[in-house]
Short mmCIF file of C-alpha atoms and ligand atoms in Angstrom, two decimals:
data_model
loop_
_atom_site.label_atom_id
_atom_site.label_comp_id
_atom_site.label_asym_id
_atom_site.label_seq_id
_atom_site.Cartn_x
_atom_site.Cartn_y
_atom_site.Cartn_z
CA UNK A 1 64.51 14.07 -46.88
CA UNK A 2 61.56 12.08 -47.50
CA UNK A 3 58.69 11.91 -44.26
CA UNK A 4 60.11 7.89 -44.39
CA UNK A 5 63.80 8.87 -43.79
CA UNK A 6 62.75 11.59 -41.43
CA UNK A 7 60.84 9.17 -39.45
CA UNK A 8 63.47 6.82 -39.73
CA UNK A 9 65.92 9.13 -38.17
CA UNK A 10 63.09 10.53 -35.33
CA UNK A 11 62.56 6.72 -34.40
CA UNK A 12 66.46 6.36 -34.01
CA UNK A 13 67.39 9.37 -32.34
CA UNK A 14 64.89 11.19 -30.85
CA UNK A 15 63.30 9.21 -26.93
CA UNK A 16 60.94 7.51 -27.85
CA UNK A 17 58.18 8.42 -25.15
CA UNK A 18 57.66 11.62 -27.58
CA UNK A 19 54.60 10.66 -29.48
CA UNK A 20 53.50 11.53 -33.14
CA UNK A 21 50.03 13.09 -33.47
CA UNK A 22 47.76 10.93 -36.42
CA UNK A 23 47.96 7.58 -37.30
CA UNK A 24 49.89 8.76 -40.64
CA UNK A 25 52.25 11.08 -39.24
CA UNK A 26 52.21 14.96 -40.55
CA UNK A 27 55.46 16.26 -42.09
CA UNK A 28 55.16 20.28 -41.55
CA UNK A 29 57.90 22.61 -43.49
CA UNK A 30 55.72 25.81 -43.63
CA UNK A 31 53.16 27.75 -41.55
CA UNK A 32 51.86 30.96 -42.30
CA UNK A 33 49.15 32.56 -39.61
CA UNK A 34 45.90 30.20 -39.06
CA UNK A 35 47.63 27.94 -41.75
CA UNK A 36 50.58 24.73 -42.05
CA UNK A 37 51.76 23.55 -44.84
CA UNK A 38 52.90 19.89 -45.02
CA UNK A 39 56.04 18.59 -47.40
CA UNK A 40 53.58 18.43 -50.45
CA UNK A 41 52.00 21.94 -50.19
CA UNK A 42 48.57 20.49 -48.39
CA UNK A 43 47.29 23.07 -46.46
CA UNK A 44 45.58 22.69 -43.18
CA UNK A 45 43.63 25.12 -41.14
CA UNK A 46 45.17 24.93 -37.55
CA UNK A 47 42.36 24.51 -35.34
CA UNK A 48 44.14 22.70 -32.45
CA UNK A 49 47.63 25.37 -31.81
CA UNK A 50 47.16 27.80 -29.22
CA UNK A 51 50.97 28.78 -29.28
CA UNK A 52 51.16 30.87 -32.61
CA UNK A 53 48.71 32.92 -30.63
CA UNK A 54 48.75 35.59 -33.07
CA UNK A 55 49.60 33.59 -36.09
CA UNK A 56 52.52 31.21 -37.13
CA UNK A 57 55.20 33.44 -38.14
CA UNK A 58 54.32 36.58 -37.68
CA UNK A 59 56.12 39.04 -39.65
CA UNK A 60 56.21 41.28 -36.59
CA UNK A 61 57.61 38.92 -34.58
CA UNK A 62 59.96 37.95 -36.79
CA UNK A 63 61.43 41.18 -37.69
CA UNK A 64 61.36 42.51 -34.36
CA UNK A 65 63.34 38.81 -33.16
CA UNK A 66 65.94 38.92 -36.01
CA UNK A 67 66.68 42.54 -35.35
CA UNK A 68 67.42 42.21 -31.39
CA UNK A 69 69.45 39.09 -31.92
CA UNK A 70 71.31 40.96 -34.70
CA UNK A 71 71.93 43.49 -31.85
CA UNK A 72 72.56 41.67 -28.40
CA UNK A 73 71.44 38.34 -26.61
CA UNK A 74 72.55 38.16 -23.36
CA UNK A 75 71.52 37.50 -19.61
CA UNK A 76 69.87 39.63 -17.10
CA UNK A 77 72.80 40.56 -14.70
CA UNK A 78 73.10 43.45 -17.15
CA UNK A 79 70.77 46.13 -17.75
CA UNK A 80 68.61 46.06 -20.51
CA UNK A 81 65.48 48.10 -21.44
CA UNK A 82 63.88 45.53 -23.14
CA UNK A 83 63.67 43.31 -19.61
CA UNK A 84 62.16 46.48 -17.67
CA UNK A 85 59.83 47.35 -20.39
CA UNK A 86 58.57 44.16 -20.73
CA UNK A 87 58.11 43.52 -17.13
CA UNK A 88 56.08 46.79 -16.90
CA UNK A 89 53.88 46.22 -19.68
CA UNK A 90 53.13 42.62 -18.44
CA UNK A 91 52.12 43.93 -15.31
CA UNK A 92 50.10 46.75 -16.56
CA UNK A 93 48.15 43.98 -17.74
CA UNK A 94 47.53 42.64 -14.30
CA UNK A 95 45.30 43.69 -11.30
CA UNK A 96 46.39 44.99 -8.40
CA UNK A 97 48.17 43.79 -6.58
CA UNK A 98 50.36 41.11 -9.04
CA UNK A 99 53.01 44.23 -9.97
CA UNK A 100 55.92 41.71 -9.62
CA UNK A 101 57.28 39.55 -12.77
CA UNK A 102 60.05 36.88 -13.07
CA UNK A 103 60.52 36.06 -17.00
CA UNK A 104 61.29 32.21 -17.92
CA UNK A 105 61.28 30.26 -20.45
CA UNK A 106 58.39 27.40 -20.69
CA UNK A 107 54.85 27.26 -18.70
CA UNK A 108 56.87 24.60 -16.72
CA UNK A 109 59.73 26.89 -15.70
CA UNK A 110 56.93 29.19 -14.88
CA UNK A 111 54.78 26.60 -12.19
CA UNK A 112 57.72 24.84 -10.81
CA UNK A 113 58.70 29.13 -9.77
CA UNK A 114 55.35 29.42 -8.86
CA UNK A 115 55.29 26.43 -6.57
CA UNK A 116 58.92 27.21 -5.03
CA UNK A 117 57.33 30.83 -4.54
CA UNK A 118 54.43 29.50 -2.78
CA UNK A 119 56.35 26.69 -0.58
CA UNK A 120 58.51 29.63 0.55
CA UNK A 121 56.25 32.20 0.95
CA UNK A 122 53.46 30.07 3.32
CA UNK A 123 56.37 27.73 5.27
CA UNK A 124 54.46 24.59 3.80
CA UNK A 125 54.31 22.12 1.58
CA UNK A 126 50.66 20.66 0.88
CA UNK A 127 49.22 21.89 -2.54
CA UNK A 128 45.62 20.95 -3.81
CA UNK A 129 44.91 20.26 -7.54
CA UNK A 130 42.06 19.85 -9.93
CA UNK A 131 41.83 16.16 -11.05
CA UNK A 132 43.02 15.82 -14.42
CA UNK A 133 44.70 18.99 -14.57
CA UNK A 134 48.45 19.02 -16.47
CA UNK A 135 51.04 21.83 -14.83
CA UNK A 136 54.07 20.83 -16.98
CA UNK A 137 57.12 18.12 -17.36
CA UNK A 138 59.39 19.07 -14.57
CA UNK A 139 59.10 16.03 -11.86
CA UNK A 140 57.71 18.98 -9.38
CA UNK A 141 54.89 19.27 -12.07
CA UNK A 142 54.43 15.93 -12.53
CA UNK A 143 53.64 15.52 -8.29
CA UNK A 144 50.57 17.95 -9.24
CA UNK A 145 49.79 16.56 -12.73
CA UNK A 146 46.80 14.02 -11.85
CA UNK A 147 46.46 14.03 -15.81
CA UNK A 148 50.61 12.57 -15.44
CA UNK A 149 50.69 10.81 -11.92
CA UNK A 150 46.98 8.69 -12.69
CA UNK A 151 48.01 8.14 -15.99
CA UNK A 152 50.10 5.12 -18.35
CA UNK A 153 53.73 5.63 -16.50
CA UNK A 154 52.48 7.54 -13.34
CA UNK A 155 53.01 6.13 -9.72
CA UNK A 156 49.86 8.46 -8.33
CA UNK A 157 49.78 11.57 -5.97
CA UNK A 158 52.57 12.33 -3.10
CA UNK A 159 51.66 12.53 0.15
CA UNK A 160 51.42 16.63 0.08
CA UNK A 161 49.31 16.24 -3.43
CA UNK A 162 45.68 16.34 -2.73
CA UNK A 163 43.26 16.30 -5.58
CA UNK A 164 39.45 17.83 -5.69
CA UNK A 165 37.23 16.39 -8.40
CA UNK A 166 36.65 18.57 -12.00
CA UNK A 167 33.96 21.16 -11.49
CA UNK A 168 32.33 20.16 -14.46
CA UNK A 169 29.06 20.89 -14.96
CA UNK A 170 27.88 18.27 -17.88
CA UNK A 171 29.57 14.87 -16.24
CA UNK A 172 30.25 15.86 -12.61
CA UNK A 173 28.23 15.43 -9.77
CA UNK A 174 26.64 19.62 -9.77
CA UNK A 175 25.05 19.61 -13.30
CA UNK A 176 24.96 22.60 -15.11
CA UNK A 177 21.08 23.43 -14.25
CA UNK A 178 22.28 23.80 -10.52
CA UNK A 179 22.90 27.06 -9.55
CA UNK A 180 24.65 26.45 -6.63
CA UNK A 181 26.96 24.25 -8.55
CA UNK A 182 30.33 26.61 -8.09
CA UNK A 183 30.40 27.04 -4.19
CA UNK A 184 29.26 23.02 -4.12
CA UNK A 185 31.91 22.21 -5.53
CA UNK A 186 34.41 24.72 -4.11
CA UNK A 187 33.09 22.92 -0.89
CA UNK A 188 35.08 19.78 -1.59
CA UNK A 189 38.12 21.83 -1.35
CA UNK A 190 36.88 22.77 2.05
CA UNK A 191 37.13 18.89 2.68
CA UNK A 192 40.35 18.44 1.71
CA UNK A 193 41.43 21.51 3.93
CA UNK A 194 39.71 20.24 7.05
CA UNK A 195 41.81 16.86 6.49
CA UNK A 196 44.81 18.46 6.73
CA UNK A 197 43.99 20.55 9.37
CA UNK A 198 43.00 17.70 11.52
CA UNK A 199 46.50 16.01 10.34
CA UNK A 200 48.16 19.53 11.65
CA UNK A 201 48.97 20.33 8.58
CA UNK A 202 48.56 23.96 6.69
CA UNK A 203 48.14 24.19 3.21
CA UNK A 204 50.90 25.83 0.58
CA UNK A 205 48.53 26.55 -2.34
CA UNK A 206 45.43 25.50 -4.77
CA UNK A 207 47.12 25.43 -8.35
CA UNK A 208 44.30 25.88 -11.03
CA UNK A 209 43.43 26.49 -14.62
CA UNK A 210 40.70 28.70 -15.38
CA UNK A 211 39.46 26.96 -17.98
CA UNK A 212 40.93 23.58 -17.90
CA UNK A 213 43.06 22.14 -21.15
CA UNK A 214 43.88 18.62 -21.01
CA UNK A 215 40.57 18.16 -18.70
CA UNK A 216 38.95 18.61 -21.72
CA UNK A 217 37.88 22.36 -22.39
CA UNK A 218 36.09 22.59 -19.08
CA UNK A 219 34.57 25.57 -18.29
CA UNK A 220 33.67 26.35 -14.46
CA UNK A 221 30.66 26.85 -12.99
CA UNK A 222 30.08 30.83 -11.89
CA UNK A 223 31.50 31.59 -8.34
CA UNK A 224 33.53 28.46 -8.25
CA UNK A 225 37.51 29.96 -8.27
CA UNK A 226 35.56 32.77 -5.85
CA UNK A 227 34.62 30.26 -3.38
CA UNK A 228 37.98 28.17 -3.79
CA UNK A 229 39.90 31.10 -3.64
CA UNK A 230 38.21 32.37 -0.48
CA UNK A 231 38.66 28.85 1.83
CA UNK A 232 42.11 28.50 0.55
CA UNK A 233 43.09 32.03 1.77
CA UNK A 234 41.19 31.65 4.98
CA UNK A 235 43.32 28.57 5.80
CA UNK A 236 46.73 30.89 4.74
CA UNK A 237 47.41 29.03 1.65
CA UNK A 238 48.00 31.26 -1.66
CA UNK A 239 46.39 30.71 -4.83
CA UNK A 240 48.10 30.07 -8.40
CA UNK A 241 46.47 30.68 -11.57
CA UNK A 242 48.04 28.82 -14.26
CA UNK A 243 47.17 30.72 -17.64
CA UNK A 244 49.83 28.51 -19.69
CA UNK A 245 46.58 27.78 -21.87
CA UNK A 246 44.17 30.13 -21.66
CA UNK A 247 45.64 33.66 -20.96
CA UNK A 248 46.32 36.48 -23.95
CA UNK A 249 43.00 37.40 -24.99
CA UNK A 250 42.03 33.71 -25.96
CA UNK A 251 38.42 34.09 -23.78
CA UNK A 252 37.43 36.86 -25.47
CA UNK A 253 35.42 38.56 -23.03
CA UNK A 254 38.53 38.99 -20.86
CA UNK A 255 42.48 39.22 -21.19
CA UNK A 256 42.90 36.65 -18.96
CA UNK A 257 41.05 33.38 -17.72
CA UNK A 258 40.82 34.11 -14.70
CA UNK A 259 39.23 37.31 -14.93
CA UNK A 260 35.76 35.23 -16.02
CA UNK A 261 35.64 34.03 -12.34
CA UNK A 262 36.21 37.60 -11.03
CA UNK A 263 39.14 36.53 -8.85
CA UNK A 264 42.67 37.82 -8.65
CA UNK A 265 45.44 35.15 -8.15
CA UNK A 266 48.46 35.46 -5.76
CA UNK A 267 50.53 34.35 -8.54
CA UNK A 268 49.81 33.37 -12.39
CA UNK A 269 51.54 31.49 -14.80
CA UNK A 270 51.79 31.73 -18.54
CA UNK A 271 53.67 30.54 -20.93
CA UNK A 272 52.55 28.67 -24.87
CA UNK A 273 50.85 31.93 -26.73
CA UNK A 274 53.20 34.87 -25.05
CA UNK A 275 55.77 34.23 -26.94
CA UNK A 276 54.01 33.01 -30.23
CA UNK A 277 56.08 30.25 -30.37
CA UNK A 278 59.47 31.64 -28.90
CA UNK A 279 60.53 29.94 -25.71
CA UNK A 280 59.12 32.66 -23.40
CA UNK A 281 57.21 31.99 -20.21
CA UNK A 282 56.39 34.31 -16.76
CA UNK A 283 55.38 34.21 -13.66
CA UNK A 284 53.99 37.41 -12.04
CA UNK A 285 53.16 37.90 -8.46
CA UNK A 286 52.69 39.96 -5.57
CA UNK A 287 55.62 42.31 -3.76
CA UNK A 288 55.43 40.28 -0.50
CA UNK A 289 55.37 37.00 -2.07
CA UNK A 290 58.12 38.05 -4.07
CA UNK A 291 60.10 39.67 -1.29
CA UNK A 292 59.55 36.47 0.58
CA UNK A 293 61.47 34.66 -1.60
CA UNK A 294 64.35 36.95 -1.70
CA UNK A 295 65.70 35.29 1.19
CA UNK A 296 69.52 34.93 -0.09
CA UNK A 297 69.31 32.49 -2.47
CA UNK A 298 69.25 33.98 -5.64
CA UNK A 299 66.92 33.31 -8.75
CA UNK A 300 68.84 33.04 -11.91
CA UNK A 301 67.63 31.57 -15.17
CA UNK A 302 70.19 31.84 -17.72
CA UNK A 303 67.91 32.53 -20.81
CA UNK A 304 64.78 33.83 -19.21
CA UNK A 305 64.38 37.56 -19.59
CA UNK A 306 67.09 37.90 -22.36
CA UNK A 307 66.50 40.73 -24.80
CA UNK A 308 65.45 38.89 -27.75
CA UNK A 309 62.57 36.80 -25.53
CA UNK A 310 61.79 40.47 -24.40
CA UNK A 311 61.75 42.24 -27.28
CA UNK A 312 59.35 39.34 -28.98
CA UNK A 313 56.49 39.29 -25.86
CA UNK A 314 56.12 43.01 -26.38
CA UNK A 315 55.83 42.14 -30.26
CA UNK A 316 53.34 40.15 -29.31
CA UNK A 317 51.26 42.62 -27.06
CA UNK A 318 51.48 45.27 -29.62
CA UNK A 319 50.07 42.51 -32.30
CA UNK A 320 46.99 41.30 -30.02
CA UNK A 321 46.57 44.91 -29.70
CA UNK A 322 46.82 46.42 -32.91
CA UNK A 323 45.10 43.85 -34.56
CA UNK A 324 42.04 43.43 -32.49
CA UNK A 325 42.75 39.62 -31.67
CA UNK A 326 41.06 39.59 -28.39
CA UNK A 327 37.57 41.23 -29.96
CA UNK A 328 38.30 38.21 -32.73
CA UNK A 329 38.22 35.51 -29.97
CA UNK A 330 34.90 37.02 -28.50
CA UNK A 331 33.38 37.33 -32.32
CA UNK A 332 34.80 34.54 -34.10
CA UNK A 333 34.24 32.34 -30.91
CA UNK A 334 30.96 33.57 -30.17
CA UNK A 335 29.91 32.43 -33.86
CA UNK A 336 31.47 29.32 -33.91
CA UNK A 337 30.26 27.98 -30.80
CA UNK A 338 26.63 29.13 -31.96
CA UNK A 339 26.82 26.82 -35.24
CA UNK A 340 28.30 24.07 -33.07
CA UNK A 341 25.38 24.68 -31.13
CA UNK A 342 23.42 24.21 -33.91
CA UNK A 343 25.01 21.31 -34.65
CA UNK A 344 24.20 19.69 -31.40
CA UNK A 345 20.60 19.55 -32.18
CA UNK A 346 20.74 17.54 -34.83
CA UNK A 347 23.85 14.98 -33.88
CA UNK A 348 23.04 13.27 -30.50
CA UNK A 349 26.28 12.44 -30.45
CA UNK A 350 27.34 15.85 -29.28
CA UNK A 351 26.91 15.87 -25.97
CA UNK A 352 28.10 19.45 -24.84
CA UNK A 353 29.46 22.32 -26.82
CA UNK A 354 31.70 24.41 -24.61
CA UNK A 355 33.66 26.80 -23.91
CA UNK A 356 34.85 30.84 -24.17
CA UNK A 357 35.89 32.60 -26.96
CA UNK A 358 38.35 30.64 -29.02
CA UNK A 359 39.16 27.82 -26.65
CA UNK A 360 36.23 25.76 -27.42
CA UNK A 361 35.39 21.83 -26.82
CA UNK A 362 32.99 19.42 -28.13
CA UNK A 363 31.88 16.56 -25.88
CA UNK A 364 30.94 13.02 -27.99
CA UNK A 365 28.97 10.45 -26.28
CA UNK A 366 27.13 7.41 -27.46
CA UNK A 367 24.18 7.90 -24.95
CA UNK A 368 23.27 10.79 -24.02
CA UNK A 369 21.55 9.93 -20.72
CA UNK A 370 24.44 7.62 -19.35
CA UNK A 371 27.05 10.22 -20.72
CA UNK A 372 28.94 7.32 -22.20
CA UNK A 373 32.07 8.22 -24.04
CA UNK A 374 32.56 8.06 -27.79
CA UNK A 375 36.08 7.78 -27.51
CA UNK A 376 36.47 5.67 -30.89
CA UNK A 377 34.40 8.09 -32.66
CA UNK A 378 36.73 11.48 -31.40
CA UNK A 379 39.90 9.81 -32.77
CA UNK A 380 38.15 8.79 -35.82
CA UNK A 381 36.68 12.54 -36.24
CA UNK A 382 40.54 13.65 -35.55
CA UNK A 383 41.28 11.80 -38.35
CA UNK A 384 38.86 12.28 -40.74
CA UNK A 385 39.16 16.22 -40.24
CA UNK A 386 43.26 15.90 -41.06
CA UNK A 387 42.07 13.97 -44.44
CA UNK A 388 39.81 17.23 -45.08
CA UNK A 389 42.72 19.53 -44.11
CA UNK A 390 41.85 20.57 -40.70
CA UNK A 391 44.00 19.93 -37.70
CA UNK A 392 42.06 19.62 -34.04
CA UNK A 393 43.22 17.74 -31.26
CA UNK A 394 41.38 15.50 -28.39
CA UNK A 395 41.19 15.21 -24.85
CA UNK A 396 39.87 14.81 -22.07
CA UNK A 397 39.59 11.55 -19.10
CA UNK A 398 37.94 9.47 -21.61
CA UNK A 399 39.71 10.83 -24.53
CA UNK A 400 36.09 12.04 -26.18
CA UNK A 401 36.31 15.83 -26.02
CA UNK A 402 37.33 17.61 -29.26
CA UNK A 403 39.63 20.51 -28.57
CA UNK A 404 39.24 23.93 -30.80
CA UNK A 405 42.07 26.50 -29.86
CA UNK A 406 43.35 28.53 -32.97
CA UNK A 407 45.33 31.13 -33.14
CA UNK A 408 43.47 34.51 -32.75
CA UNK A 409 43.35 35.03 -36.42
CA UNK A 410 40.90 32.55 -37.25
CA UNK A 411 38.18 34.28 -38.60
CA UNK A 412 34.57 33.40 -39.54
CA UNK A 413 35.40 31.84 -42.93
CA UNK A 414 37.14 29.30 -40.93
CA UNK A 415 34.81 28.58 -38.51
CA UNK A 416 32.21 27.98 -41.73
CA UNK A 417 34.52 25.93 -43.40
CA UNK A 418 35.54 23.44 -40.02
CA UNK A 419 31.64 23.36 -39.38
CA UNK A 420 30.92 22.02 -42.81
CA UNK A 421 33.45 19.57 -42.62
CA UNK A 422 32.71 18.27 -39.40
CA UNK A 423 29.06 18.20 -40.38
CA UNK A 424 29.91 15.56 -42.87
CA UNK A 425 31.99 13.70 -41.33
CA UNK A 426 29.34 13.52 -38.37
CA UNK A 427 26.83 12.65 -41.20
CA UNK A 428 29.00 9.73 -42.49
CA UNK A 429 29.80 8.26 -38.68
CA UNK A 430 26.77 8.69 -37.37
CA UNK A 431 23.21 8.81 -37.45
CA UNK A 432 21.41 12.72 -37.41
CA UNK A 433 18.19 13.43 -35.82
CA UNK A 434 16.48 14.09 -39.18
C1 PLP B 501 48.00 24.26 -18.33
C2 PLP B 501 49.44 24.01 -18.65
N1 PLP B 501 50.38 24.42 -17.78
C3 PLP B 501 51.69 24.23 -18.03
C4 PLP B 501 52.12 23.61 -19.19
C5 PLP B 501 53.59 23.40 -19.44
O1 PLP B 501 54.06 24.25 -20.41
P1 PLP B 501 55.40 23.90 -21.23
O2 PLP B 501 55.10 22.72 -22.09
O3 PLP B 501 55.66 25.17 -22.01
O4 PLP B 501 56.48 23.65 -20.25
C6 PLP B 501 51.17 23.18 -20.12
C7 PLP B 501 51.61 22.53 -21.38
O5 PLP B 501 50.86 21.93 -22.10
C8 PLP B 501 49.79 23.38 -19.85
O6 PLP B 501 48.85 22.97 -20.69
#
């Protein structure tokens, strides 16, 4: 089909509150790692897919799927070593004491478990989120989506939502220069747990990124999940780490996010990159949380855990592993954010370059003083990159942060060539310095 009769059909049959990314809608029939391939043969370098973590279409992957599902796909009321084996090496990537896994299916199947592990597990209902943050498109997600339930279609927070403002350090109200800026804001959490104390109310748990996503790429401020973490637990409440995004090896400096706030959750999430694209999602936790929830009604997911979805996130492992991808988020990362830097000096426009490893943003603002968002310019940029063959994506409350998440096999060649590109476009929009 042509990309007109294939829209024609999308617009006829598929909802239409699924929306098309770029003004002229890409047709993609091909990827191959760091690289798609639209119905022509254009090529674009995929700046903006964190999912084919390791590359689109791994051969490993591939082989390893095609062979398992030549052998056996079936549920997990039987035993198979793939589940076990899976489980184990998960959790061997873990700190004590999260030694306890439950295998799904999407990063939503993953925090709506979560949530129903930490409702049961505490005896109560009240959850605290980031503002802005997205958890996933199950209606129990969308109660602790701020970036859902304050935005177009949303009907705000319910009554046991309670949001805390974005620790962010450029826009927020503790700038980056303030070293106290973590436990200050941490503090507001403190607020919201003194509210429902006074209401008689205990609190179930404080969902959080560790680098937030759809926030737009922002990075904490030191000692802020340490502080959170510590006033949620002192109130009984339990503390999820969703590492849908960020988890894998994407920081870098650390396997997981939130390992760069040296905290250990009572339960993490992840889903997108652990399955490189395969519907494969997890949630691992701690025995007594776990235990708490084995309270007669079973847990059964009819896909999650299967042997093929196994057989693939140990594929994967073996791949981030064997090829070095997490030391190629910390180098590749490292020297992309520095030319970014660079770039900042001379484009006022960029207002902050953040970010770890290979999940990197760029803030735009048309004054730098008042911070004010250059929202027009980010979705021109978005465009203007596609036209040059390079995907990225934007977020963010005002819709002016450039997002830069690869997969991990974006290497410095890359980086060189979306600098370049971006350079010129910067140098046609705007004004430079010099
Ligand atoms: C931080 C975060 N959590 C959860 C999800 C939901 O994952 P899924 O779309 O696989 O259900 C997403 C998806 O974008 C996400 O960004």
């Amino acid at each position: 089909m042509n990309k007109k009769q294939t829209l024609q059909l999308r617009k006829q049959y598929i909802g239409p509150s699924l929306s098309l990314s770029y003004q002229e809608p890409l047709k993609i029939v091909r990827g191959f790692m760091q690289y798609l391939y639209d119905e022509k043969g254009k090529k674009y370098l995929d700046a903006r897919n964190n999912v084919p973590h390791i590359g689109h279409c791994h051969p490993k992957v591939n082989k390893t799927a095609h062979q398992q599902m030549c052998v056996l796909n079936t549920n997990t009321r039987y035993l198979h070593d793939n589940l076990v084996l899976y489980a184990q090496r998960l959790c061997d990537k873990m700190p004590e004491p999260l030694k306890v896994c439950y295998i799904v299916n999407s990063g939503s199947e993953a925090n709506d478990l979560a949530l129903r592990l930490a409702w049961t597990y505490t005896k109560e209902k009240d959850v605290i989120v980031v503002d802005h943050a997205y958890h996933g498109n199950l209606s129990s997600l969308i109660h602790i989506s701020p970036y859902k339930f304050d935005g177009k279609g949303g009907t705000g927070a319910p009554p046991y939502v309670h949001k805390v403002p974005i620790p962010d350090g450029y826009r927020g109200k503790f700038k980056y220069r303030n070293s106290q800026a973590g436990q200050k804001y941490a503090s507001q959490i403190k607020d919201v747990l003194r509210g429902l104390k006074n209401n008689g109310k205990g609190l179930a748990a404080f969902i959080s990124e560790s680098i937030m996503g759809c926030a737009g790429q922002i990075v904490f401020p030191e000692n802020y999940l340490m502080h959170a973490y510590q006033y949620v637990r002192e109130t009984g409440g339990i503390c999820i780490a969703d590492e849908v995004q960020v988890g894998f090896g994407r920081m870098g400096s650390h396997f997981w996010g939130f390992e760069t706030q040296n905290v250990v959750p009572d339960i993490v999430s992840l889903g997108k990159p652990i399955g490189n694209g395969f519907p494969l999602a997890a949630v691992v936790t701690r025995p007594e949380i776990a235990h708490s929830f084995d309270n007669g009604m079973e847990y059964f997911n009819t896909f999650g855990g299967n042997p093929v979805s196994c057989a693939v996130g140990l594929a994967v492992l073996d791949v981030i592993e064997e090829e070095g991808l997490m030391e190629n988020a910390r180098t590749t990362g490292a020297y992309l954010k520095d030319k970014l830097e660079q770039l900042q000096n001379k484009y006022p426009v960029i207002g902050d370059v953040r970010g770890k490893g290979l999940f990197l943003g760029i803030e735009l603002v048309s004054d730098q003083r008042k911070l004010t968002p250059a929202a027009k310019l980010t979705a021109q940029i978005v465009e203007k990159m596609k036209e040059e063959g390079i995907l990225i994506g934007a977020d963010g409350p005002f819709q002016n942060v450039l997002k830069i998440k690869p997969p991990l096999v974006f290497n410095k060649d890359n980086a060189d060539l979306f600098v370049s590109k971006l350079e010129k476009i910067l140098e046609d929009l705007t004004n430079s310095v010099d």
